Coordinates of C-alpha atoms and ligand atoms in Angstrom, one line a residue:
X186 CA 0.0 0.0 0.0
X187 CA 2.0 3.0 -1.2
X188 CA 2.4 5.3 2.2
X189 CA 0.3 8.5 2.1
X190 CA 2.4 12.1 2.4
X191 CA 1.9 13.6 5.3
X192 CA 0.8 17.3 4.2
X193 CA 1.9 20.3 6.3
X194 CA -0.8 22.1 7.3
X195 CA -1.9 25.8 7.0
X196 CA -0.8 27.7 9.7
X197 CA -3.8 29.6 9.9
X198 CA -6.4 26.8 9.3
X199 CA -8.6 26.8 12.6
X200 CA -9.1 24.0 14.6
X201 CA -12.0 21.9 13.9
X202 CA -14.3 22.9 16.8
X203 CA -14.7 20.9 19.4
X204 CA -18.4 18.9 19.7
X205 CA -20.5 19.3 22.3
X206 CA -19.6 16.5 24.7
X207 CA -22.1 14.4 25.9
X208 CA -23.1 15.5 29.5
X209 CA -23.0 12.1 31.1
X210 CA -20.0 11.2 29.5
X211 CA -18.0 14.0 31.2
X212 CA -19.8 14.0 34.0
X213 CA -18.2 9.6 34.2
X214 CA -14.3 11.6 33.6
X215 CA -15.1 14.0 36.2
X216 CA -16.3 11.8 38.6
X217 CA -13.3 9.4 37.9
X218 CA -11.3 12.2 38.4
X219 CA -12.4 12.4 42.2
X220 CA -11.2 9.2 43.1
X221 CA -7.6 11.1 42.6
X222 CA -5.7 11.1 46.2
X223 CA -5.4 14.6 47.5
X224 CA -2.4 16.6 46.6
X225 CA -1.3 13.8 44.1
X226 CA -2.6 15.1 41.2
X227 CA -1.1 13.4 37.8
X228 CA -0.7 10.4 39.9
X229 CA -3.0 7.6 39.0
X230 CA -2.2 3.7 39.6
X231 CA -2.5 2.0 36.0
X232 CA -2.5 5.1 33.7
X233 CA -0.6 5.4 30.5
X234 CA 1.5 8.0 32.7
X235 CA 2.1 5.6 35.9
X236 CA 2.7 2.4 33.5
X237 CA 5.1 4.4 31.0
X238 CA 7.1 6.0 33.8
X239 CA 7.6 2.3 35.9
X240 CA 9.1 1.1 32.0
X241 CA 11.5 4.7 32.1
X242 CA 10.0 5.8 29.7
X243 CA 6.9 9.0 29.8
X244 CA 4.0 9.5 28.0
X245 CA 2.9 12.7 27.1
X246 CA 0.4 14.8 25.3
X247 CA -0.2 18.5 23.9
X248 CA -2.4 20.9 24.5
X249 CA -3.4 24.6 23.7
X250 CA -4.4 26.8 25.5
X251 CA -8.0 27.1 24.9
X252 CA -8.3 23.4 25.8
X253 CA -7.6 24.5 29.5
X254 CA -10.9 25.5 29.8
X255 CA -12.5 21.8 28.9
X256 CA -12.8 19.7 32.0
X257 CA -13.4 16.6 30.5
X258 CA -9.5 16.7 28.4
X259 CA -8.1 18.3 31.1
X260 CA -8.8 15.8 33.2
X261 CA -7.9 13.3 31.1
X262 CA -4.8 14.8 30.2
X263 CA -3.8 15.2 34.3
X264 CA -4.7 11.5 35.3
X265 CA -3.0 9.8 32.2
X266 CA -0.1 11.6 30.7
X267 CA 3.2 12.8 32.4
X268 CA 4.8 15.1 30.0
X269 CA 3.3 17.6 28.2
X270 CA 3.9 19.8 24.8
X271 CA 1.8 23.2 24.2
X272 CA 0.5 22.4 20.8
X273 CA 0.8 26.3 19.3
X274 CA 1.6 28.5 22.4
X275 CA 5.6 28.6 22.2
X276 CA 5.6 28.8 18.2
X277 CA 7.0 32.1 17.4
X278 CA 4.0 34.0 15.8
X279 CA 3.1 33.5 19.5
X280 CA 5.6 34.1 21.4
X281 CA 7.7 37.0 19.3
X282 CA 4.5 38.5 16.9
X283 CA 6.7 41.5 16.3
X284 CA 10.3 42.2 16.4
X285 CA 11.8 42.0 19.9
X286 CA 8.1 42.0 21.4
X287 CA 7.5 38.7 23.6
X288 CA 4.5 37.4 24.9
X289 CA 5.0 34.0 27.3
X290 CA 1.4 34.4 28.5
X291 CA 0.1 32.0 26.6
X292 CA 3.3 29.7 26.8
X293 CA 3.0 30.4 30.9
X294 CA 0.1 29.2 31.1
X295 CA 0.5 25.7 29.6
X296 CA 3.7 25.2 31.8
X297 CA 1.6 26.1 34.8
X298 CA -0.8 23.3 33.6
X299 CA 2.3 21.0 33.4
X300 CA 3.7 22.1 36.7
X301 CA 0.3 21.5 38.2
X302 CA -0.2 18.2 37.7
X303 CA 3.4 17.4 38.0
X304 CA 4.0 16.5 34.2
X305 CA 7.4 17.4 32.0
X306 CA 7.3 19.5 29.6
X307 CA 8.5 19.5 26.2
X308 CA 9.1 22.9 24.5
X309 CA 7.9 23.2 20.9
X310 CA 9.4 24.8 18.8
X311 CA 11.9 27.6 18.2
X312 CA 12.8 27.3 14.9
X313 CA 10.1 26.5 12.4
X314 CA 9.1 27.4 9.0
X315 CA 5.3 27.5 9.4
X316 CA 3.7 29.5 12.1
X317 CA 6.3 32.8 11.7
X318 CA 5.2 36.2 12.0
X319 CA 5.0 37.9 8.6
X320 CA 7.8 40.4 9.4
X321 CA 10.0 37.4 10.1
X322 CA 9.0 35.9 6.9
X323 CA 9.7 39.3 4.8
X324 CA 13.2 39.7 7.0
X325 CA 16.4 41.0 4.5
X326 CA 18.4 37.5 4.5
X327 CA 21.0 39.7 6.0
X328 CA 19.5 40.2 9.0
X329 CA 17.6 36.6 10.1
X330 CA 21.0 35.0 11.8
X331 CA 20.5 37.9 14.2
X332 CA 16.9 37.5 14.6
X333 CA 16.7 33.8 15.0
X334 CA 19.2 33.8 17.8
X335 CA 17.8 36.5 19.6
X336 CA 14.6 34.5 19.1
X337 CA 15.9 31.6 21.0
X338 CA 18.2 33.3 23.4
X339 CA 14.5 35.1 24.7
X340 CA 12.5 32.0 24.8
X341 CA 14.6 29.3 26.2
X342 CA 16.0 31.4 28.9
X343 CA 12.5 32.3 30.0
X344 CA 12.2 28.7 30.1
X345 CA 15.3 27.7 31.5
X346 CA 15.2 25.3 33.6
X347 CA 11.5 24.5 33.4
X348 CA 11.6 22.1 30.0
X349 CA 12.7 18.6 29.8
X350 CA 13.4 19.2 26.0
X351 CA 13.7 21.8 23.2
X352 CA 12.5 21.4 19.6
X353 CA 15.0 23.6 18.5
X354 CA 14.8 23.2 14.9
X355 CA 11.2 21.7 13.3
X356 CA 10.8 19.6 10.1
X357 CA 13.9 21.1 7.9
X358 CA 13.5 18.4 5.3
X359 CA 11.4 18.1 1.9
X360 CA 10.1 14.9 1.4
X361 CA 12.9 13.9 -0.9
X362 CA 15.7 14.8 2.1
X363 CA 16.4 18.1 0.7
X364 CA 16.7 21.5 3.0
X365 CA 13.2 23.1 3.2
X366 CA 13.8 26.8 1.5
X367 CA 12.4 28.4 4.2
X368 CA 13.8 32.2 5.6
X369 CA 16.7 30.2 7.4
X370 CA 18.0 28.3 4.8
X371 CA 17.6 30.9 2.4
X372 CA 19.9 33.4 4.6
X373 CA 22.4 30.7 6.4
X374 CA 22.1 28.0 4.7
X375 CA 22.9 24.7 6.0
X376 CA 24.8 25.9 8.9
X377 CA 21.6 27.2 11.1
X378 CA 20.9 24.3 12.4
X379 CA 23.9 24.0 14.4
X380 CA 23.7 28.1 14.8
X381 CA 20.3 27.3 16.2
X382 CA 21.3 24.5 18.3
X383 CA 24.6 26.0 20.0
X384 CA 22.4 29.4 20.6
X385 CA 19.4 27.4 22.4
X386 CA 22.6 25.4 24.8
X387 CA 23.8 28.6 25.8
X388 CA 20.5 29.8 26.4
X389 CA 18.9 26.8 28.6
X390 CA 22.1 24.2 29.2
X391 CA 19.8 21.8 30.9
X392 CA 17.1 21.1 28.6
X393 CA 17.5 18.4 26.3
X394 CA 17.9 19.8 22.3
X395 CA 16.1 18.1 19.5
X396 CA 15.2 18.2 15.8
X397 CA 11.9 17.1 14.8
X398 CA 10.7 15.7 11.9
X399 CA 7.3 14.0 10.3
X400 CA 7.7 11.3 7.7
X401 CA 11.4 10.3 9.4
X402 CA 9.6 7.2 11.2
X403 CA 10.6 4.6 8.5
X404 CA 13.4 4.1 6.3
X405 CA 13.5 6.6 3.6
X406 CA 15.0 9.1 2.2
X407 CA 13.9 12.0 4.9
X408 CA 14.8 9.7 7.4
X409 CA 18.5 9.1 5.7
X410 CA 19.2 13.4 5.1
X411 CA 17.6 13.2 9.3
X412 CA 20.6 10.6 9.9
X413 CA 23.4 12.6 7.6
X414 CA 22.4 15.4 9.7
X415 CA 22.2 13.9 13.2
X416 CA 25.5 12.4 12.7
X417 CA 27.5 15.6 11.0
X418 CA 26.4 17.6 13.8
X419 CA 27.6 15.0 16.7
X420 CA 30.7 14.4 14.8
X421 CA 31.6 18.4 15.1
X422 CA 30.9 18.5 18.7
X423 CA 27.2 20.4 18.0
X424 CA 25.1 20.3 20.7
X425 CA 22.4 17.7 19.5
X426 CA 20.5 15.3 22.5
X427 CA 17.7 13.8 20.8
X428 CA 15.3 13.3 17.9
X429 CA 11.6 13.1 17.3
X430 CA 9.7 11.2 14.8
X431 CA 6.3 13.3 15.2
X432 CA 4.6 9.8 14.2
X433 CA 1.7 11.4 12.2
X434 CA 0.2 8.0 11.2
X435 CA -2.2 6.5 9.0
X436 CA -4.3 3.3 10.2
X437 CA -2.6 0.1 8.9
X438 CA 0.5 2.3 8.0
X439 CA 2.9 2.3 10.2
X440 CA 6.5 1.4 9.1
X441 CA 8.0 -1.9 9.4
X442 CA 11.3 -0.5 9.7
X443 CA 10.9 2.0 12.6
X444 CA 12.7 -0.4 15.3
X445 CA 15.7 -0.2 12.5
X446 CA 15.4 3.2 12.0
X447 CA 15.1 4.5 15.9
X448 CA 18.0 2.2 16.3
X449 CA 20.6 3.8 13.9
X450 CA 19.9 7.0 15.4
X451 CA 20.2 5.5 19.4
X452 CA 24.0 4.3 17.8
X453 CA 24.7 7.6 17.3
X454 CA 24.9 8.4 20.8
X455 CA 21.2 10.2 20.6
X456 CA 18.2 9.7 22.6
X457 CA 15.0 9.3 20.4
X458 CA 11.5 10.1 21.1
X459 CA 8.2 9.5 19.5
X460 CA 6.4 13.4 19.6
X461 CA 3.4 13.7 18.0
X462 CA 1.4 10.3 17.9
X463 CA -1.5 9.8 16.0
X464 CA -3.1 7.4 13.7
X465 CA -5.5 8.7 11.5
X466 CA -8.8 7.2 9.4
X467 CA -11.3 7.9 7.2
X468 CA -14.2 9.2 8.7
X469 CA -16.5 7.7 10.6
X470 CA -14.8 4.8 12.8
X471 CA -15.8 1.2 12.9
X472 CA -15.0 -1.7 15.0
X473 CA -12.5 -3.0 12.3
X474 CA -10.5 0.5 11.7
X475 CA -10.7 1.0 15.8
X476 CA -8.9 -3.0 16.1
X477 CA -6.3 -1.7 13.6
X478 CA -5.7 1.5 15.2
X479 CA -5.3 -0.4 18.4
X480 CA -2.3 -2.7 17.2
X481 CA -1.0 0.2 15.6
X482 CA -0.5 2.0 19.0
X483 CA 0.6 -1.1 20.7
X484 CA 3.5 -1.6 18.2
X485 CA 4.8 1.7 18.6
X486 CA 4.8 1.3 22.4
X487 CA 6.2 -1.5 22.0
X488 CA 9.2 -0.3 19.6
X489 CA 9.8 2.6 21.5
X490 CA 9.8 0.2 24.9
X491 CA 12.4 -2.3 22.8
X492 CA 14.8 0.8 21.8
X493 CA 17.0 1.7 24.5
X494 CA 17.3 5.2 24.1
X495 CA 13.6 6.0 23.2
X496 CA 12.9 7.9 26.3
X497 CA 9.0 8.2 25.7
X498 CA 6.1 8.7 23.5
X499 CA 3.6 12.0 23.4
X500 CA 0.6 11.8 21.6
X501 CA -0.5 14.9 19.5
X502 CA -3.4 16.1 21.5
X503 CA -5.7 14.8 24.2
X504 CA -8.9 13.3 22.2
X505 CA -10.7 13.2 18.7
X506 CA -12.9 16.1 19.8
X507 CA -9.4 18.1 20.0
X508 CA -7.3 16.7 17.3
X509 CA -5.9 18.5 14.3
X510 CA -7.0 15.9 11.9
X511 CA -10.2 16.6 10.6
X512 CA -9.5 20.4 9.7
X513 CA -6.1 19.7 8.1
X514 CA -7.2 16.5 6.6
X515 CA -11.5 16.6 5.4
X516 CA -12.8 13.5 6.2
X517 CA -10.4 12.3 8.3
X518 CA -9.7 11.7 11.8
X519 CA -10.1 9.6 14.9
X520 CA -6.6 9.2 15.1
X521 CA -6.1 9.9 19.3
X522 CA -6.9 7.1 21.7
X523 CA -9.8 9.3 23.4
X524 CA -12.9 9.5 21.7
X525 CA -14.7 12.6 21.2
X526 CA -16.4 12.3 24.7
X527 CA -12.6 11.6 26.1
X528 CA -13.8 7.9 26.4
X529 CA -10.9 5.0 25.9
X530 CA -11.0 3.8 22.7
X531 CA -9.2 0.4 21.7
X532 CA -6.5 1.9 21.1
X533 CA -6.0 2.9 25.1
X534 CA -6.6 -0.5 25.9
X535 CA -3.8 -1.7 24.1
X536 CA -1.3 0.8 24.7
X537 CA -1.7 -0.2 28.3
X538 CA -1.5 -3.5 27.7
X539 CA 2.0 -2.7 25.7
X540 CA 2.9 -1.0 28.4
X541 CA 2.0 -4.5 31.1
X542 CA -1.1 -2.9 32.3
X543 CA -3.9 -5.2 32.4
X544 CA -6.9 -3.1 30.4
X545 CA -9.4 -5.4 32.1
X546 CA -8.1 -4.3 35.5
X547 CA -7.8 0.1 35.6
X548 CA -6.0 0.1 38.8
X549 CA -3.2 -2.9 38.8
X550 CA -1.0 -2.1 41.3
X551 CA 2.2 0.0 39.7
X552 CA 5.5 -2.2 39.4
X553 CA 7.6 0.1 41.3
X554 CA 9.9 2.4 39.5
X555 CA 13.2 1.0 39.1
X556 CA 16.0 3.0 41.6
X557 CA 19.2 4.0 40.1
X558 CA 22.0 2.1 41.8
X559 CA 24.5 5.6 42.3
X560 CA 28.0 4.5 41.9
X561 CA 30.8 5.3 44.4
X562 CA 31.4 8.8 45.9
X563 CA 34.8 8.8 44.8
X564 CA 35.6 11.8 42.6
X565 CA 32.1 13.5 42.5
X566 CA 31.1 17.0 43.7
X567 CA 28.4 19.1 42.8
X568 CA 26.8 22.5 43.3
X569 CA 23.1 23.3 43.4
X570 CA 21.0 26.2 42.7
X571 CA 17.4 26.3 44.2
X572 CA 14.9 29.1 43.2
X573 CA 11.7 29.0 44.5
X574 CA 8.5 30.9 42.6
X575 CA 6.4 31.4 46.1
X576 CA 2.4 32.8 46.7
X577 CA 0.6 33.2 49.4
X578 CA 0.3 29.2 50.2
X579 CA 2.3 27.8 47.6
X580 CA 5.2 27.2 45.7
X581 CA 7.4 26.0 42.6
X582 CA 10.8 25.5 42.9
X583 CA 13.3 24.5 40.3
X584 CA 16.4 23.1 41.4
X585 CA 19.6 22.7 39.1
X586 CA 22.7 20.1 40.1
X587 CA 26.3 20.5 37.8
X588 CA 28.5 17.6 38.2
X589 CA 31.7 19.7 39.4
X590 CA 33.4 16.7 39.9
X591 CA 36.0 14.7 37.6
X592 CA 33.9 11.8 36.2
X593 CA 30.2 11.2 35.6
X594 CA 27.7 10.4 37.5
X595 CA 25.5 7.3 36.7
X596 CA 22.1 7.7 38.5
X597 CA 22.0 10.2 41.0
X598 CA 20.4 11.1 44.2
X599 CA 19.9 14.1 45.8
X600 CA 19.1 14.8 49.0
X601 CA 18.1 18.2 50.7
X602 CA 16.2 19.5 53.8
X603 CA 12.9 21.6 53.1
X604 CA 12.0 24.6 55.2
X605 CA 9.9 24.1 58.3
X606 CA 5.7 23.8 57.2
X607 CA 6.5 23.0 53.5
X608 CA 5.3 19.9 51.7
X609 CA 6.0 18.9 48.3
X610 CA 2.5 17.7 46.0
X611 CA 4.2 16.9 42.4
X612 CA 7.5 16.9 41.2
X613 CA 9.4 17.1 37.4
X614 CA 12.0 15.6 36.2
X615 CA 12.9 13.6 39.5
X616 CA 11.0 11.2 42.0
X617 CA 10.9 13.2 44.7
X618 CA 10.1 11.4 48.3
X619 CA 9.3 12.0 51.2
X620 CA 6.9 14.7 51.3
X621 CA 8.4 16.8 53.5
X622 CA 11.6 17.3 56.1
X623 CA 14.9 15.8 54.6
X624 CA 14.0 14.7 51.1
X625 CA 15.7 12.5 48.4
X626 CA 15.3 13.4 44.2
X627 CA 16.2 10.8 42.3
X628 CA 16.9 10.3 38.7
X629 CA 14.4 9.1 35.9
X630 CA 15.2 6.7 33.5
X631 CA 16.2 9.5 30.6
X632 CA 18.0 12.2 32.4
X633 CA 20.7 9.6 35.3
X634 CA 23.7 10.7 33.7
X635 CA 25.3 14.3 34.8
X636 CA 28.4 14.6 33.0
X637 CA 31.8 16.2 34.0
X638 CA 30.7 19.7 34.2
X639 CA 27.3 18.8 33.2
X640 CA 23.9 19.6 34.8
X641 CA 20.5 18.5 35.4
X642 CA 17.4 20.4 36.3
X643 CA 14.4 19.1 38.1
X644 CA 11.7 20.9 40.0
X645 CA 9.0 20.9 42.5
X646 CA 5.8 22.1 43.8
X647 CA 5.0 22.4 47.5
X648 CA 2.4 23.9 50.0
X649 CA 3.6 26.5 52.7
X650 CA 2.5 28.0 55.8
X651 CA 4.7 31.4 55.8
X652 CA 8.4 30.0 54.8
X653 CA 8.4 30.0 50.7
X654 CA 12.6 29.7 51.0
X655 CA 14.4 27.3 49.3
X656 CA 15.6 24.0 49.9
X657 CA 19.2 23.6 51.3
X658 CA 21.8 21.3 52.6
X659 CA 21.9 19.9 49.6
X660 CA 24.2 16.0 48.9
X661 CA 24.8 14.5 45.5
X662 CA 24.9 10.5 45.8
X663 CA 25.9 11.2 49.7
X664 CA 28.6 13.8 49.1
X665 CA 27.5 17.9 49.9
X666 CA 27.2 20.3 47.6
X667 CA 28.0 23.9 47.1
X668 CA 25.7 26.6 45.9
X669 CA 26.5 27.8 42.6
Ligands
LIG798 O1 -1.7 21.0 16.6 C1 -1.3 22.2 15.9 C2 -2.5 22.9 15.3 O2 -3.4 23.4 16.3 C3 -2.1 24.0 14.4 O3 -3.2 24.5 13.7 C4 -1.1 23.5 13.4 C5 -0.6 24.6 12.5 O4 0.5 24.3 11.8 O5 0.0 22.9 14.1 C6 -0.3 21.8 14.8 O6 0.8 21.1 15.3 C7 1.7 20.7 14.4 C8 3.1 20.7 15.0 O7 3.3 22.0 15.6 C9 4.2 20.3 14.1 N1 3.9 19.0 13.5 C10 2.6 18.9 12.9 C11 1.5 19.2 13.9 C12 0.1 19.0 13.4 O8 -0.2 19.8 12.3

């Protein structure tokens, strides 16, 4: 069955709008949503989130804003997914709509969302030929090197610190594995990806930078000029962590060779993540299409489960009601695992029996996370910064570790005593236990290594009852740290 081009859509195409949802349907999410333990929002025994994160792996969803005022997907999206991506609110005609004028409003809030419910957070995108501002599009060539890396020298260090990740450059290719011309190209050629790249490490060393890319899943020739890429920029030292294979798929059409074709990218030294699932259909579903769909999202759990080195799976919105599809693609859709009353579909079922969930049992009990063995003290030193975001009766806290030491740690743990009356509710980018008094962070499955002079961000929120200081008395792996 010849494989069906992905087409980019228009940036200005709205969003189909979302159906009315059927009141006893939401009122079954929002009841669910009930039986959440107080204070542990996110956390829910046999979720996609709780299942993926025992594996090592996350999986996450997007959202816009707009969706933040939908109960029924937000509450899906808070009990079952543990990272999150805002779907249009950190694109540049966003975030920059005139020259040197930023607006993180609508970026804040998705990140306060995230922080919330005590998901990651992937940051999409900073460089991207769809979605600019018209004065960036009709920019002199001469002056776009500027602009771009003030561009992402203004975003990611509002974010620093906050993201697990960093799109930092967005779909480059043509189909046939050519540069896109787009105003970056055009003016830099080649070369701005690693101008992009090195700009967004100085500008946020901790997050995790990316390319992303749709059609790259199989074989082909996109994925090969992906590879050439990936490689030539890690060969010259480039700053380059990870890329995503959006996954924009078609029911019955995903490709045999994405196990081989994560895998050549994992030898490169690069973590790989799937970052925009979907799996679409034509319009309306039935039982057969829904089966397929379903062994579709198994097998990419699965794949990305058997890669070591794919460090989790998003899926591109919450339900059908909020997908893309249908107003980029007429006559299409269906391609989420929530229906359009954010009911499981097949395809839920079996991503959480990919993940060793049991689908006829909701609530198994979690196999526990697997702990990090640190390795000797010998050699490692650290310092810490802690900067807490306090109101009146609560507070977010991001905490950064650098590996001062002479060799790299494997797995860490880090241990700190919190002020008197606060208690911690969620955490990012660390398991974070106990609640309160002298606490220990440890490392998730993607982010245990701290090189020599490297450093890792994770973060907090907590309740208060007058003291919104930070944490201190901070020890790497046993060893006390400095503040930086
Ligand atoms: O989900 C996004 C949708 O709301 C926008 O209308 C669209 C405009 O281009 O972008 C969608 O997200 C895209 C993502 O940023 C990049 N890969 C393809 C996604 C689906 O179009």
């Amino acid at each position: 069955m010849p494989v069906r081009t992905f087409r980019t859509p228009h940036p200005r195409r709205s969003r189909r709008a979302l159906g009315a949802l059927a009141a006893s349907a939401t009122a079954a999410v929002v009841a669910a949503a009930t039986l959440l333990p107080a204070g542990q929002a996110g956390a829910v025994a046999g979720s996609l989130r709780t299942l993926a994160e025992a594996k090592g792996v996350y999986f996450g969803t997007a959202i816009g804003q707009g969706d933040l005022n939908n109960a029924a997907l937000t509450t899906v999206a808070g009990a079952q997914f543990g990272m999150l991506t805002p779907t249009n609110e950190m694109k540049w005609e966003t975030v920059e709509p005139s020259p040197g004028g930023f607006d993180f409003g609508p970026g804040d809030r998705i990140v306060a969302f995230g922080q919330a419910h005590a998901m990651k957070l992937r940051g999409h995108t900073l460089v991207w030929h769809s979605q600019l501002p018209a004065w960036m599009n009709n920019l002199p060539g001469s002056q776009v090197q500027a602009a771009m890396r003030n561009h992402i020298i203004a975003t990611a260090g509002h974010y620093k610190g906050k993201l697990y990740s960093w799109d930092v450059v967005n779909e480059p290719f043509n189909e046939n594995g050519t540069f896109r011309d787009d105003p970056f190209h055009r003016a830099m050629g080649s070369g701005y990806v690693a101008d992009a790249l090195r700009t967004a490490k100085a500008a946020d060393p901790g997050a995790k930078l990316y390319l992303n890319d749709y059609n790259i899943e199989g074989l082909n020739a996109k994925s090969d000029a992906m590879y050439d890429l990936a490689k030539s920029l890690r060969s010259q030292g480039v700053p380059l962590d990870g890329v995503g294979f959006q996954a924009h798929f078609v029911v019955g059409q995903v490709p045999s060779s994405l196990k081989a074709n994560l895998e050549r990218f994992t030898a490169l030294g690069l973590e790989v993540a799937i970052t925009e699932l979907d799996d679409r259909m034509q319009l309306p579903p039935d039982s057969g299409k829904l089966a397929q769909q379903a062994r579709d999202y198994a097998s990419v759990v699965t794949t990305c489960l058997a890669v070591r080195g794919c460090v989790g799976l998003t899926q591109w919105d919450v339900g059908d009601a909020d997908s893309w599809i249908p107003g980029t693609f007429p006559g299409e859709g269906a391609g989420t695992m929530y229906d359009n009353a954010y009911q499981p579909k097949p395809a839920y079922h079996a991503s959480v029996d990919a993940l060793g969930g049991s689908a006829s049992n909701p609530s198994p009990s979690p196999t526990p996370t697997p702990t990090p063995t640190p390795n000797p003290t010998d050699g490692v030193a650290c310092a810490v910064t802690a900067e807490p975001n306090a109101w009146n009766t609560g507070l977010t806290e991001n905490v950064t570790v650098t590996n001062s030491g002479s060799r790299a740690v494997n797995g860490w743990a880090l241990s700190f005593t919190l002020p008197a009356g606060q208690t911690i509710t969620g955490a990012w980018n660390a398991a974070v236990v106990p609640a309160a008094g002298r606490v220990t962070a440890r490392s998730l499955g993607y982010n245990g290594t701290i090189a020599p002079g490297g450093s890792v961000s994770f973060g907090f929120q907590a309740s208060h009852t007058g003291n919104a200081g930070p944490a201190g008395q901070f020890s790497l792996n046993g060893v006390a740290c400095s503040a930086a």
